[in-house]
Structures are given as C-alpha cells and as structure tokens.
Amino acid sequence: MAVPKRKMSRSNTRHRRSAWKAEAPKLVKTVENGRTVYSLPHRARVVEDSQGNALFLEYKGRKVADA
C-alpha cells in the first residue's frame, strides 16, 4: 500500500476532498402506453404487466434476463 512521504496539510486535504462532487443521474424521458417514464440510459429496464408485477429485464428491445 502506498504511504505518503510527508504529512498533507489540513488545508490541502480539505481542498482535495471538496473537488469531488456527486452528480445527479441523467434520466431519459420516454412515453410508453401514454405514460411518461424516466429511466437511466444504457441500463436494462424492468418490464411489468398491467398489475405492476415484474416480468423480465429488457435492453434495446430484447429480453436479457428473467425477473
């Protein structure tokens, strides 16, 4: 494991830590069956039946896994 050769000052430590910012996820808006749905791009989405039960996972219009 790497060990620093010298102590890092409190000011430098806090400045380095403050540079890391969390980003809000970028959602994609689509309309399905008259309903607006927001989803994450490049992620498999859950396909549900009319009662809201999960049926399977879909990616780019193809079934990729059972739910």
Phi, psi and omega in degrees: 000141181288137178237129180295143181285329180228157178292136177269134184294158180298320180298313180294321179299313181292324178296318179295315182293327183287345181286337181277117181240140175280140178251145174289141180295143180273110183266148177252129182266124176228156178247121180234122179054040179076009181244134178278127182235133176253131181218164178277136179290151178059036175227147175291143180245155182274128176264128183244154174275185186295336179274352180095011177278138181289129179259304181199172176261140184231140175220125182053040176080004180245147177285126182247338180197155174275148181263000000 
